[in-house]
mmCIF file of C-alpha atoms in Angstrom:
data_model
loop_
_atom_site.group_PDB
_atom_site.id
_atom_site.type_symbol
_atom_site.label_atom_id
_atom_site.label_comp_id
_atom_site.label_asym_id
_atom_site.label_seq_id
_atom_site.Cartn_x
_atom_site.Cartn_y
_atom_site.Cartn_z
ATOM 1 C CA ILE A 270 -3.004 -191.212 27.031
ATOM 2 C CA THR A 271 -0.075 -192.224 29.150
ATOM 3 C CA ARG A 272 1.632 -195.485 28.293
ATOM 4 C CA CYS A 273 4.391 -197.151 30.206
ATOM 5 C CA TYR A 274 6.768 -199.461 28.394
ATOM 6 C CA GLU A 275 8.813 -202.325 29.768
ATOM 7 C CA ALA A 276 7.492 -201.847 33.294
ATOM 8 C CA GLU A 277 9.023 -204.320 35.720
ATOM 9 C CA GLN A 278 8.665 -204.868 39.431
ATOM 10 C CA SER A 279 11.836 -202.866 40.038
ATOM 11 C CA TRP A 280 10.033 -199.833 38.616
ATOM 12 C CA LEU A 281 7.170 -200.022 41.100
ATOM 13 C CA PRO A 282 8.303 -197.098 43.322
ATOM 14 C CA ALA A 283 8.756 -194.796 40.313
ATOM 15 C CA LEU A 284 5.419 -195.829 38.808
ATOM 16 C CA LEU A 285 3.678 -195.207 42.100
ATOM 17 C CA ARG A 286 5.126 -191.712 42.137
ATOM 18 C CA ILE A 287 3.859 -191.141 38.595
ATOM 19 C CA LEU A 288 0.356 -192.245 39.580
ATOM 20 C CA SER A 289 0.463 -190.100 42.721
ATOM 21 C CA TYR A 290 1.501 -187.076 40.675
ATOM 22 C CA PHE A 291 -1.329 -187.500 38.187
ATOM 23 C CA ARG A 292 -3.818 -188.072 40.992
ATOM 24 C CA SER A 293 -2.818 -184.757 42.545
ATOM 25 C CA VAL A 294 -3.119 -182.946 39.220
ATOM 26 C CA CYS A 295 -6.504 -184.532 38.475
ATOM 27 C CA GLU A 296 -7.834 -183.634 41.923
ATOM 28 C CA PHE A 297 -6.641 -180.087 41.356
ATOM 29 C CA LYS A 298 -8.306 -179.781 37.950
ATOM 30 C CA ASN A 299 -11.540 -181.321 39.218
ATOM 31 C CA ARG A 300 -12.084 -178.266 41.400
ATOM 32 C CA LYS A 301 -13.007 -176.550 38.110
ATOM 33 C CA LEU A 302 -10.629 -173.641 38.336
ATOM 34 C CA SER A 303 -11.283 -170.947 35.759
ATOM 35 C CA ARG A 304 -9.222 -170.890 32.559
ATOM 36 C CA LYS A 305 -8.698 -167.396 31.167
ATOM 37 C CA HIS A 306 -7.732 -166.478 27.623
ATOM 38 C CA ILE A 307 -4.681 -164.267 27.152
ATOM 39 C CA LYS A 308 -3.484 -162.557 24.020
ATOM 40 C CA HIS A 309 0.096 -161.852 24.895
ATOM 41 C CA ARG A 310 1.177 -162.215 28.470
ATOM 42 C CA LYS A 311 0.696 -161.450 32.110
ATOM 43 C CA PHE A 312 -1.537 -162.617 34.802
ATOM 44 C CA GLU A 313 -0.849 -159.768 37.176
ATOM 45 C CA ASP A 314 -2.845 -161.362 39.998
ATOM 46 C CA MET A 315 -1.410 -164.861 39.515
ATOM 47 C CA LYS A 316 -1.644 -166.843 42.751
ATOM 48 C CA TYR A 317 -0.853 -170.438 43.624
ATOM 49 C CA THR A 318 -2.574 -173.047 45.740
ATOM 50 C CA SER A 319 -1.844 -176.599 46.825
ATOM 51 C CA THR A 320 -3.183 -179.533 44.825
ATOM 52 C CA ARG A 321 -4.869 -180.471 48.098
ATOM 53 C CA GLY A 322 -6.733 -177.192 48.298
ATOM 54 C CA GLU A 323 -4.901 -174.982 50.775
ATOM 55 C CA GLY A 324 -3.024 -171.731 50.279
ATOM 56 C CA ASN A 325 -3.139 -168.460 48.351
ATOM 57 C CA VAL A 326 0.550 -167.829 47.655
ATOM 58 C CA ASP A 327 2.356 -165.564 45.202
ATOM 59 C CA PHE A 328 5.207 -166.729 42.962
ATOM 60 C CA ALA A 329 7.941 -165.715 45.402
ATOM 61 C CA GLY A 330 6.299 -167.777 48.137
ATOM 62 C CA VAL A 331 6.100 -170.798 45.856
ATOM 63 C CA LEU A 332 9.693 -170.370 44.677
ATOM 64 C CA PHE A 333 10.985 -170.520 48.241
ATOM 65 C CA SER A 334 8.865 -173.538 49.148
ATOM 66 C CA GLY A 335 9.088 -177.270 48.668
ATOM 67 C CA PHE A 336 5.932 -179.197 49.301
ATOM 68 C CA ALA A 337 2.944 -177.133 50.373
ATOM 69 C CA PRO A 338 2.286 -177.265 54.136
ATOM 70 C CA ASP A 339 -0.616 -179.675 53.551
ATOM 71 C CA GLY A 340 1.669 -182.079 51.667
ATOM 72 C CA GLY A 341 0.418 -181.166 48.196
ATOM 73 C CA LEU A 342 2.166 -179.510 45.281
ATOM 74 C CA PHE A 343 1.781 -175.831 44.455
ATOM 75 C CA MET A 344 -0.010 -175.137 41.171
ATOM 76 C CA PRO A 345 -1.392 -171.918 39.622
ATOM 77 C CA GLN A 346 -4.946 -171.154 40.687
ATOM 78 C CA ASP A 347 -5.671 -170.220 37.062
ATOM 79 C CA ILE A 348 -3.985 -171.745 34.020
ATOM 80 C CA PRO A 349 -4.236 -169.268 31.138
ATOM 81 C CA ARG A 350 -5.473 -170.626 27.839
ATOM 82 C CA LEU A 351 -3.505 -169.180 24.953
ATOM 83 C CA ASP A 352 -5.409 -167.793 21.995
ATOM 84 C CA ARG A 353 -4.510 -168.638 18.405
ATOM 85 C CA ASP A 354 -2.778 -165.310 17.733
ATOM 86 C CA THR A 355 -0.402 -165.899 20.628
ATOM 87 C CA LEU A 356 0.315 -169.464 19.505
ATOM 88 C CA LEU A 357 1.105 -168.298 15.975
ATOM 89 C CA LYS A 358 3.351 -165.555 17.305
ATOM 90 C CA TRP A 359 5.283 -168.000 19.465
ATOM 91 C CA ARG A 360 5.858 -170.363 16.553
ATOM 92 C CA ILE A 361 8.933 -168.424 15.356
ATOM 93 C CA PHE A 362 10.434 -167.981 18.828
ATOM 94 C CA SER A 363 13.710 -169.527 19.909
ATOM 95 C CA TYR A 364 13.779 -171.840 22.911
ATOM 96 C CA THR A 365 15.112 -169.012 25.079
ATOM 97 C CA ASP A 366 12.338 -166.666 23.943
ATOM 98 C CA LEU A 367 9.702 -169.294 24.725
ATOM 99 C CA VAL A 368 11.073 -169.660 28.248
ATOM 100 C CA LYS A 369 10.835 -165.887 28.693
ATOM 101 C CA GLU A 370 7.243 -165.754 27.435
ATOM 102 C CA ILE A 371 6.065 -168.660 29.560
ATOM 103 C CA CYS A 372 7.766 -167.349 32.690
ATOM 104 C CA SER A 373 6.222 -163.911 32.117
ATOM 105 C CA ILE A 374 2.767 -165.499 32.285
ATOM 106 C CA PHE A 375 3.344 -167.090 35.670
ATOM 107 C CA ILE A 376 5.514 -164.354 37.245
ATOM 108 C CA PRO A 377 3.692 -161.009 37.617
ATOM 109 C CA SER A 378 5.712 -157.975 36.524
ATOM 110 C CA GLU A 379 5.222 -156.454 39.982
ATOM 111 C CA LEU A 380 7.532 -159.176 41.289
ATOM 112 C CA ILE A 381 9.997 -159.255 38.397
ATOM 113 C CA PRO A 382 9.753 -156.600 35.645
ATOM 114 C CA ARG A 383 9.909 -158.095 32.169
ATOM 115 C CA GLU A 384 13.292 -156.530 31.358
ATOM 116 C CA ASP A 385 14.809 -158.006 34.519
ATOM 117 C CA LEU A 386 13.233 -161.388 33.764
ATOM 118 C CA ASN A 387 14.744 -161.419 30.274
ATOM 119 C CA ASP A 388 18.183 -160.626 31.689
ATOM 120 C CA LEU A 389 17.921 -163.389 34.306
ATOM 121 C CA ILE A 390 17.053 -166.025 31.706
ATOM 122 C CA ASP A 391 19.787 -164.874 29.329
ATOM 123 C CA LYS A 392 22.301 -165.137 32.164
ATOM 124 C CA ALA A 393 20.966 -168.578 33.139
ATOM 125 C CA PHE A 394 21.579 -170.004 29.661
ATOM 126 C CA SER A 395 24.943 -168.293 29.150
ATOM 127 C CA ARG A 396 26.884 -171.396 30.273
ATOM 128 C CA PHE A 397 25.253 -173.739 27.755
ATOM 129 C CA ARG A 398 27.542 -175.110 25.073
ATOM 130 C CA HIS A 399 25.035 -174.924 22.200
ATOM 131 C CA SER A 400 24.096 -171.508 20.821
ATOM 132 C CA ASP A 401 20.418 -172.532 20.688
ATOM 133 C CA VAL A 402 20.556 -174.004 24.226
ATOM 134 C CA VAL A 403 18.653 -177.080 22.989
ATOM 135 C CA HIS A 404 18.895 -178.684 19.561
ATOM 136 C CA LEU A 405 16.404 -180.808 17.641
ATOM 137 C CA CYS A 406 18.132 -183.588 15.725
ATOM 138 C CA ARG A 407 15.982 -184.799 12.826
ATOM 139 C CA LEU A 408 16.253 -188.517 12.051
ATOM 140 C CA LYS A 409 14.388 -190.712 9.549
ATOM 141 C CA ASN A 410 10.651 -191.430 9.234
ATOM 142 C CA GLY A 411 9.535 -188.396 11.204
ATOM 143 C CA LEU A 412 11.559 -189.303 14.283
ATOM 144 C CA ASN A 413 13.267 -186.434 16.080
ATOM 145 C CA VAL A 414 15.442 -186.255 19.176
ATOM 146 C CA LEU A 415 15.619 -183.131 21.310
ATOM 147 C CA GLU A 416 19.150 -182.687 22.636
ATOM 148 C CA MET A 417 18.757 -181.326 26.157
ATOM 149 C CA TRP A 418 22.211 -182.170 27.440
ATOM 150 C CA HIS A 419 24.210 -179.074 26.513
ATOM 151 C CA GLY A 420 24.253 -177.685 30.058
ATOM 152 C CA VAL A 421 27.076 -177.785 32.582
ATOM 153 C CA THR A 422 26.269 -181.248 33.987
ATOM 154 C CA HIS A 423 24.999 -182.729 30.681
ATOM 155 C CA ALA A 424 21.573 -183.379 32.263
ATOM 156 C CA PHE A 425 18.245 -181.996 31.017
ATOM 157 C CA LYS A 426 17.648 -180.639 34.519
ATOM 158 C CA ASP A 427 20.228 -177.930 33.870
ATOM 159 C CA LEU A 428 17.634 -176.177 31.695
ATOM 160 C CA ALA A 429 15.180 -175.423 34.484
ATOM 161 C CA MET A 430 17.614 -175.460 37.377
ATOM 162 C CA CYS A 431 19.828 -172.666 36.043
ATOM 163 C CA CYS A 432 16.760 -170.438 35.630
ATOM 164 C CA VAL A 433 15.546 -171.213 39.129
ATOM 165 C CA GLY A 434 18.981 -170.360 40.504
ATOM 166 C CA GLN A 435 18.809 -166.923 38.881
ATOM 167 C CA LEU A 436 15.275 -166.331 40.156
ATOM 168 C CA LEU A 437 16.367 -167.216 43.681
ATOM 169 C CA GLN A 438 19.278 -164.800 43.541
ATOM 170 C CA TYR A 439 17.041 -162.019 42.302
ATOM 171 C CA PHE A 440 14.672 -162.246 45.262
ATOM 172 C CA LEU A 441 17.350 -162.960 47.863
ATOM 173 C CA LYS A 442 19.357 -159.887 46.917
ATOM 174 C CA LYS A 443 16.264 -157.696 47.065
ATOM 175 C CA GLN A 444 15.219 -159.101 50.446
ATOM 176 C CA ASP A 445 18.733 -159.408 51.903
ATOM 177 C CA LYS A 446 17.807 -162.951 52.901
ATOM 178 C CA ARG A 447 19.640 -166.261 53.207
ATOM 179 C CA VAL A 448 18.149 -169.710 52.567
ATOM 180 C CA THR A 449 19.130 -173.349 52.878
ATOM 181 C CA VAL A 450 18.282 -175.538 49.903
ATOM 182 C CA LEU A 451 17.665 -179.206 50.662
ATOM 183 C CA VAL A 452 17.888 -181.619 47.725
ATOM 184 C CA GLY A 453 17.424 -185.369 47.635
ATOM 185 C CA THR A 454 18.852 -186.893 44.481
ATOM 186 C CA SER A 455 19.167 -190.138 42.560
ATOM 187 C CA GLY A 456 22.067 -188.604 40.634
ATOM 188 C CA ASP A 457 21.514 -185.795 38.163
ATOM 189 C CA THR A 458 19.306 -183.473 40.238
ATOM 190 C CA GLY A 459 21.979 -182.978 42.872
ATOM 191 C CA SER A 460 24.782 -181.938 40.529
ATOM 192 C CA SER A 461 22.477 -179.680 38.522
ATOM 193 C CA ALA A 462 21.192 -177.972 41.668
ATOM 194 C CA ILE A 463 24.738 -177.482 42.922
ATOM 195 C CA GLU A 464 25.836 -175.836 39.682
ATOM 196 C CA SER A 465 22.854 -173.484 39.768
ATOM 197 C CA VAL A 466 23.794 -171.967 43.146
ATOM 198 C CA ARG A 467 27.480 -172.789 43.755
ATOM 199 C CA GLY A 468 29.483 -169.943 45.249
ATOM 200 C CA GLU A 469 26.425 -167.831 46.049
ATOM 201 C CA LYS A 470 26.784 -165.974 49.346
ATOM 202 C CA ASN A 471 23.139 -166.080 50.404
ATOM 203 C CA ILE A 472 22.398 -169.750 49.632
ATOM 204 C CA ASP A 473 23.572 -172.917 51.353
ATOM 205 C CA ILE A 474 22.775 -176.129 49.512
ATOM 206 C CA VAL A 475 22.600 -179.519 51.229
ATOM 207 C CA VAL A 476 22.471 -182.514 48.879
ATOM 208 C CA LEU A 477 21.617 -186.029 50.058
ATOM 209 C CA LEU A 478 22.593 -188.851 47.696
ATOM 210 C CA PRO A 479 21.925 -192.591 48.139
ATOM 211 C CA ARG A 480 25.212 -194.280 48.890
ATOM 212 C CA GLY A 481 26.407 -196.528 46.057
ATOM 213 C CA ARG A 482 23.349 -195.862 43.860
ATOM 214 C CA CYS A 483 24.601 -192.979 41.711
ATOM 215 C CA THR A 484 26.883 -193.359 38.708
ATOM 216 C CA GLN A 485 30.520 -192.491 39.241
ATOM 217 C CA ILE A 486 30.353 -189.364 37.087
ATOM 218 C CA GLN A 487 27.250 -188.134 38.944
ATOM 219 C CA GLU A 488 28.866 -188.669 42.322
ATOM 220 C CA LEU A 489 32.048 -186.918 41.218
ATOM 221 C CA GLN A 490 30.068 -183.969 39.866
ATOM 222 C CA MET A 491 28.647 -183.484 43.354
ATOM 223 C CA THR A 492 31.539 -184.373 45.636
ATOM 224 C CA THR A 493 34.313 -182.504 43.817
ATOM 225 C CA VAL A 494 32.708 -179.060 43.997
ATOM 226 C CA ILE A 495 34.776 -177.088 46.486
ATOM 227 C CA GLU A 496 32.589 -174.201 47.586
ATOM 228 C CA ASP A 497 31.776 -172.931 51.079
ATOM 229 C CA ASN A 498 28.036 -173.082 50.410
ATOM 230 C CA VAL A 499 27.935 -176.663 49.029
ATOM 231 C CA HIS A 500 27.406 -179.584 51.425
ATOM 232 C CA VAL A 501 27.020 -183.150 50.098
ATOM 233 C CA PHE A 502 26.192 -186.234 52.182
ATOM 234 C CA ALA A 503 25.838 -189.909 51.281
ATOM 235 C CA VAL A 504 22.988 -191.678 53.089
ATOM 236 C CA GLU A 505 21.739 -195.238 53.293
ATOM 237 C CA GLY A 506 18.665 -196.197 51.289
ATOM 238 C CA THR A 507 17.207 -195.282 47.908
ATOM 239 C CA SER A 508 16.136 -191.941 46.474
ATOM 240 C CA ASP A 509 12.539 -192.986 47.169
ATOM 241 C CA ASP A 510 13.444 -193.402 50.835
ATOM 242 C CA LEU A 511 14.882 -189.887 50.778
ATOM 243 C CA ASP A 512 11.662 -188.495 49.302
ATOM 244 C CA VAL A 513 9.648 -189.787 52.253
ATOM 245 C CA VAL A 514 11.903 -188.148 54.848
ATOM 246 C CA ILE A 515 12.182 -184.852 52.966
ATOM 247 C CA LYS A 516 8.419 -184.633 52.506
ATOM 248 C CA LYS A 517 7.896 -185.113 56.237
ATOM 249 C CA LEU A 518 10.495 -182.472 56.965
ATOM 250 C CA PHE A 519 8.807 -179.863 54.771
ATOM 251 C CA ALA A 520 5.492 -180.644 56.459
ATOM 252 C CA ASP A 521 6.983 -179.149 59.655
ATOM 253 C CA ALA A 522 6.155 -175.526 58.883
ATOM 254 C CA GLU A 523 7.829 -174.175 62.021
ATOM 255 C CA PHE A 524 11.122 -175.959 61.263
ATOM 256 C CA VAL A 525 11.035 -174.827 57.629
ATOM 257 C CA ARG A 526 10.402 -171.213 58.630
ATOM 258 C CA LYS A 527 13.061 -171.226 61.368
ATOM 259 C CA HIS A 528 15.799 -172.446 59.012
ATOM 260 C CA ASN A 529 14.590 -170.743 55.813
ATOM 261 C CA LEU A 530 14.448 -174.180 54.217
ATOM 262 C CA MET A 531 13.434 -174.731 50.587
ATOM 263 C CA SER A 532 13.656 -177.399 47.891
ATOM 264 C CA LEU A 533 14.929 -177.465 44.319
ATOM 265 C CA ASN A 534 13.518 -180.895 43.562
ATOM 266 C CA SER A 535 10.811 -181.274 40.919
ATOM 267 C CA VAL A 536 8.193 -180.469 43.571
ATOM 268 C CA ASN A 537 9.144 -176.806 43.060
ATOM 269 C CA TRP A 538 6.726 -175.156 40.627
ATOM 270 C CA ALA A 539 9.439 -172.869 39.230
ATOM 271 C CA ARG A 540 11.164 -175.875 37.661
ATOM 272 C CA ILE A 541 7.914 -177.143 36.188
ATOM 273 C CA MET A 542 7.205 -173.691 34.781
ATOM 274 C CA VAL A 543 10.453 -173.623 32.800
ATOM 275 C CA GLN A 544 10.007 -177.205 31.615
ATOM 276 C CA ILE A 545 6.726 -176.282 29.920
ATOM 277 C CA ALA A 546 8.878 -174.584 27.269
ATOM 278 C CA HIS A 547 10.394 -177.947 26.266
ATOM 279 C CA PHE A 548 7.044 -179.130 24.954
ATOM 280 C CA PHE A 549 6.090 -175.915 23.187
ATOM 281 C CA TYR A 550 9.475 -175.832 21.463
ATOM 282 C CA VAL A 551 9.216 -179.469 20.360
ATOM 283 C CA TYR A 552 5.698 -178.931 19.083
ATOM 284 C CA TYR A 553 6.595 -175.895 17.028
ATOM 285 C CA GLN A 554 9.650 -177.632 15.563
ATOM 286 C CA CYS A 555 7.763 -180.809 14.629
ATOM 287 C CA ALA A 556 4.203 -179.746 13.759
ATOM 288 C CA PRO A 557 3.819 -179.189 9.985
ATOM 289 C CA THR A 558 1.698 -176.023 10.213
ATOM 290 C CA MET A 559 -0.726 -174.027 12.325
ATOM 291 C CA GLU A 560 -1.635 -171.481 9.671
ATOM 292 C CA THR A 561 -4.934 -173.079 8.582
ATOM 293 C CA ASP A 562 -8.278 -173.405 10.328
ATOM 294 C CA ASP A 563 -7.920 -177.182 10.404
ATOM 295 C CA PRO A 564 -7.469 -178.902 13.793
ATOM 296 C CA VAL A 565 -3.911 -178.524 14.984
ATOM 297 C CA PRO A 566 -1.731 -181.555 14.183
ATOM 298 C CA ILE A 567 -0.758 -183.994 16.925
ATOM 299 C CA VAL A 568 2.875 -184.416 17.936
ATOM 300 C CA GLU A 569 3.743 -187.490 19.980
ATOM 301 C CA VAL A 570 6.372 -186.901 22.641
ATOM 302 C CA VAL A 571 8.130 -189.921 24.163
ATOM 303 C CA VAL A 572 9.774 -189.019 27.468
ATOM 304 C CA PRO A 573 12.507 -191.226 28.960
ATOM 305 C CA THR A 574 11.903 -190.997 32.696
ATOM 306 C CA GLY A 575 12.736 -192.598 35.991
ATOM 307 C CA GLY A 576 10.719 -190.678 38.567
ATOM 308 C CA ALA A 577 8.515 -188.724 36.133
ATOM 309 C CA GLY A 578 10.463 -185.497 36.620
ATOM 310 C CA ASN A 579 10.081 -184.380 33.012
ATOM 311 C CA ILE A 580 6.450 -185.193 32.223
ATOM 312 C CA THR A 581 5.176 -181.719 32.988
ATOM 313 C CA GLY A 582 3.722 -181.438 29.484
ATOM 314 C CA CYS A 583 0.394 -182.152 31.156
ATOM 315 C CA THR A 584 0.416 -178.469 32.099
ATOM 316 C CA VAL A 585 0.173 -177.459 28.432
ATOM 317 C CA TRP A 586 -2.343 -180.116 27.358
ATOM 318 C CA ASN A 587 -5.535 -178.602 25.899
ATOM 319 C CA ASN A 588 -3.789 -175.252 25.629
ATOM 320 C CA GLY A 589 -3.978 -174.737 21.895
ATOM 321 C CA ILE A 590 -1.376 -177.336 20.919
ATOM 322 C CA SER A 591 -1.962 -181.070 20.664
ATOM 323 C CA LEU A 592 0.490 -183.435 22.352
ATOM 324 C CA SER A 593 0.334 -187.183 22.834
ATOM 325 C CA ASN A 594 2.632 -187.943 25.734
ATOM 326 C CA SER A 595 4.234 -191.340 26.416
ATOM 327 C CA LEU A 596 6.523 -192.480 29.180
ATOM 328 C CA LEU A 597 9.577 -194.642 28.629
ATOM 329 C CA PRO A 598 11.207 -195.742 31.897
ATOM 330 C CA LYS A 599 14.965 -195.436 31.734
ATOM 331 C CA GLU A 600 17.187 -198.437 32.288
ATOM 332 C CA LYS A 601 17.894 -199.495 35.804
ATOM 333 C CA LYS A 602 21.178 -198.078 37.066
#
């Protein structure tokens, strides 16, 4: 059940995006894709298709994409269903270990061997200030707060973005390829994306921010990075206006291919993949037990959100853990 609190007219664009996202996911699931049980890891033949039905793409193809050519979002053709043994095994894992396990399910070892994948994720989280990367702060009456702001830019997006940056570098070095990353931002996405690829020789990043609509610290985080591969522009309009233009741009397959264009916005499946770990980690930290044969306990997760960028827990729903997900729109900037 998704609930939206304190919705006002000013939140209409964001709410419309939320509804559009869920519509795409529901349409995708209604095609009755198979759900396979796994005991440990690996879907060696994992492929991805658009929520609108087109495509048969491997992980590397999805990583270097934005929107699918038909305007949909790339999702796995098969979402593995974890068995109870795997869920019990994961219960003692650290956040970093959970990210590794989840990524290993969606990235075949033929593309990235498990040892290399582990090294990439360890390197991605090496700049975080907290030794556990994320930290669960336990308050009164069963209320807990997951601290996800220990990354370089103090935004939760650092968690997925730093991993995506490492994955990009891995493939680009192997392929001797150069790409241009296009990012539209309302504030925190831009700075997080910049930090994930700054100084890299085979990546140019172009960030578009809405003039006068970001906080001062967010704007400074983007405009004070002095690197040859970082290009930041202020544009007129809102971040929603930017989304429309960027989506149209990625629909031009010839232009995208000619300029090796890709996106690091939340339309990129690789970011969603890493964010799945947030919800598993929270569940394991908050659920009283999974050792009995009783139905697994429910953990309610309240997600502060503007454009629904961190509600990807829907990917793990009905996957052996029980989450009740709520949305809490953030305050207007």
